[in-house]
């Protein structure tokens, strides 16, 4: 059996041992110094001014949209474009925030929204924001997308939960929008068991994210930020400030375990990204020789930090054959994430508007993926290779 992921952590035993020792000596396990240290380390790694840690990538997505509403940058009824090929908790928060999700088609060869897909949608529909997903470690032509958003006054957010480490000549995936989310769930590029992050260069946005993350209060802000909020609402005593709630929030806090694990796992991150890229490029050679399969285009990407090994067949019949082949070889497989989001039951219940999405439909009907991680042995890679011949 080749599962989607073999271990919860990179360097599993060493990490669990360090975690056990950390827990034994820690005087506090709820969000505190370790979370802050991880935030600083991750912001530096990503090359962003601010990083705000959450208990999951889905929470990070929800918090970004709530923060934009709290800041008055989005309001109920505003249309938010999203990559039609994405994960449920990218699109669900758009609905949960009373915003209107507008699906944007993805190109088959890059798995992603391209600037021409966005331009085509903007011809029919006015958008206030674009919540772009960088799918499975691949990206579209994000620099051009960023320019379109800037020119048209659209807020750009990136869901980078699947693409930590991917780098284009013009910058890292996750550094193109006002904010970007990351996931540290097991099987992602690094794991804190559960966990997520938002990176941003916008200090006001980061401040609001910290308010949204913890009940709407100011406890996790700097003294200067607290002073500003307390002055604005005439909160004069520390006693009253403890239970003063300034804007809408949730409890989406991580724990010190998340903070500790994040810092610890980061030491293995570059090695993991390199290994995933090497695995993908090795297997891709077979895909390029196989007429049953669609070659994927990543010529615009310098570092391809793949989340998984995506396979796109030319027809649904061929996909059936390849699904049977992979399953028969004991390789765990999954659909191409949530496929065309418009075809998901929850979407049908809450959203009226539908758009033509030929590229995403093709990926929905013809795509699948298997796991990609450093613990794949030579035998595992040989087994996957044996399924990729025509
Ligand atoms: C694109 C995308 N967004 C959001 C998430 C949610 O992340 P989490 O599982 O940490 O909530 C995922 C999860 O894999 C994802 O793939």
Coordinates of C-alpha atoms and ligand atoms in Angstrom, one line a residue, residues 56-59 61 86-87 89-90 133 159 161-162 183-185 188 194-195 307 337, ligand 1:
X56 CA -6.2 25.3 10.5
X57 CA -5.9 26.5 6.9
X58 CA -9.7 26.6 6.6
X59 CA -9.8 28.9 9.7
X61 CA -9.4 31.5 5.0
X86 CA -10.2 24.3 -5.1
X87 CA -11.0 23.0 -1.7
X89 CA -13.1 25.6 2.9
X90 CA -11.8 28.0 0.4
X133 CA -6.1 29.1 -5.1
X159 CA -5.2 30.3 -0.8
X161 CA -2.6 25.9 1.4
X162 CA -1.3 23.5 -1.3
X183 CA -2.2 24.8 5.9
X184 CA -0.1 22.6 8.2
X185 CA -2.5 19.7 8.2
X188 CA 0.9 19.2 3.6
X194 CA -3.7 20.8 12.5
X195 CA -2.7 24.4 11.8
X307 CA 1.5 18.9 -2.9
X337 CA -9.4 18.1 -5.0
Ligands
LIG1 C1 -6.7 24.8 -1.2 C2 -7.0 24.5 0.2 N1 -7.5 25.4 1.0 C3 -7.8 25.2 2.3 C4 -7.5 24.0 2.9 C5 -7.9 23.8 4.3 O1 -6.8 23.5 5.1 P1 -7.0 22.8 6.5 O2 -7.2 21.3 6.2 O3 -5.7 23.0 7.3 O4 -8.2 23.4 7.2 C6 -7.0 22.9 2.1 C7 -6.7 21.6 2.7 O5 -6.1 20.8 2.2 C8 -6.7 23.2 0.7 O6 -6.2 22.2 -0.1

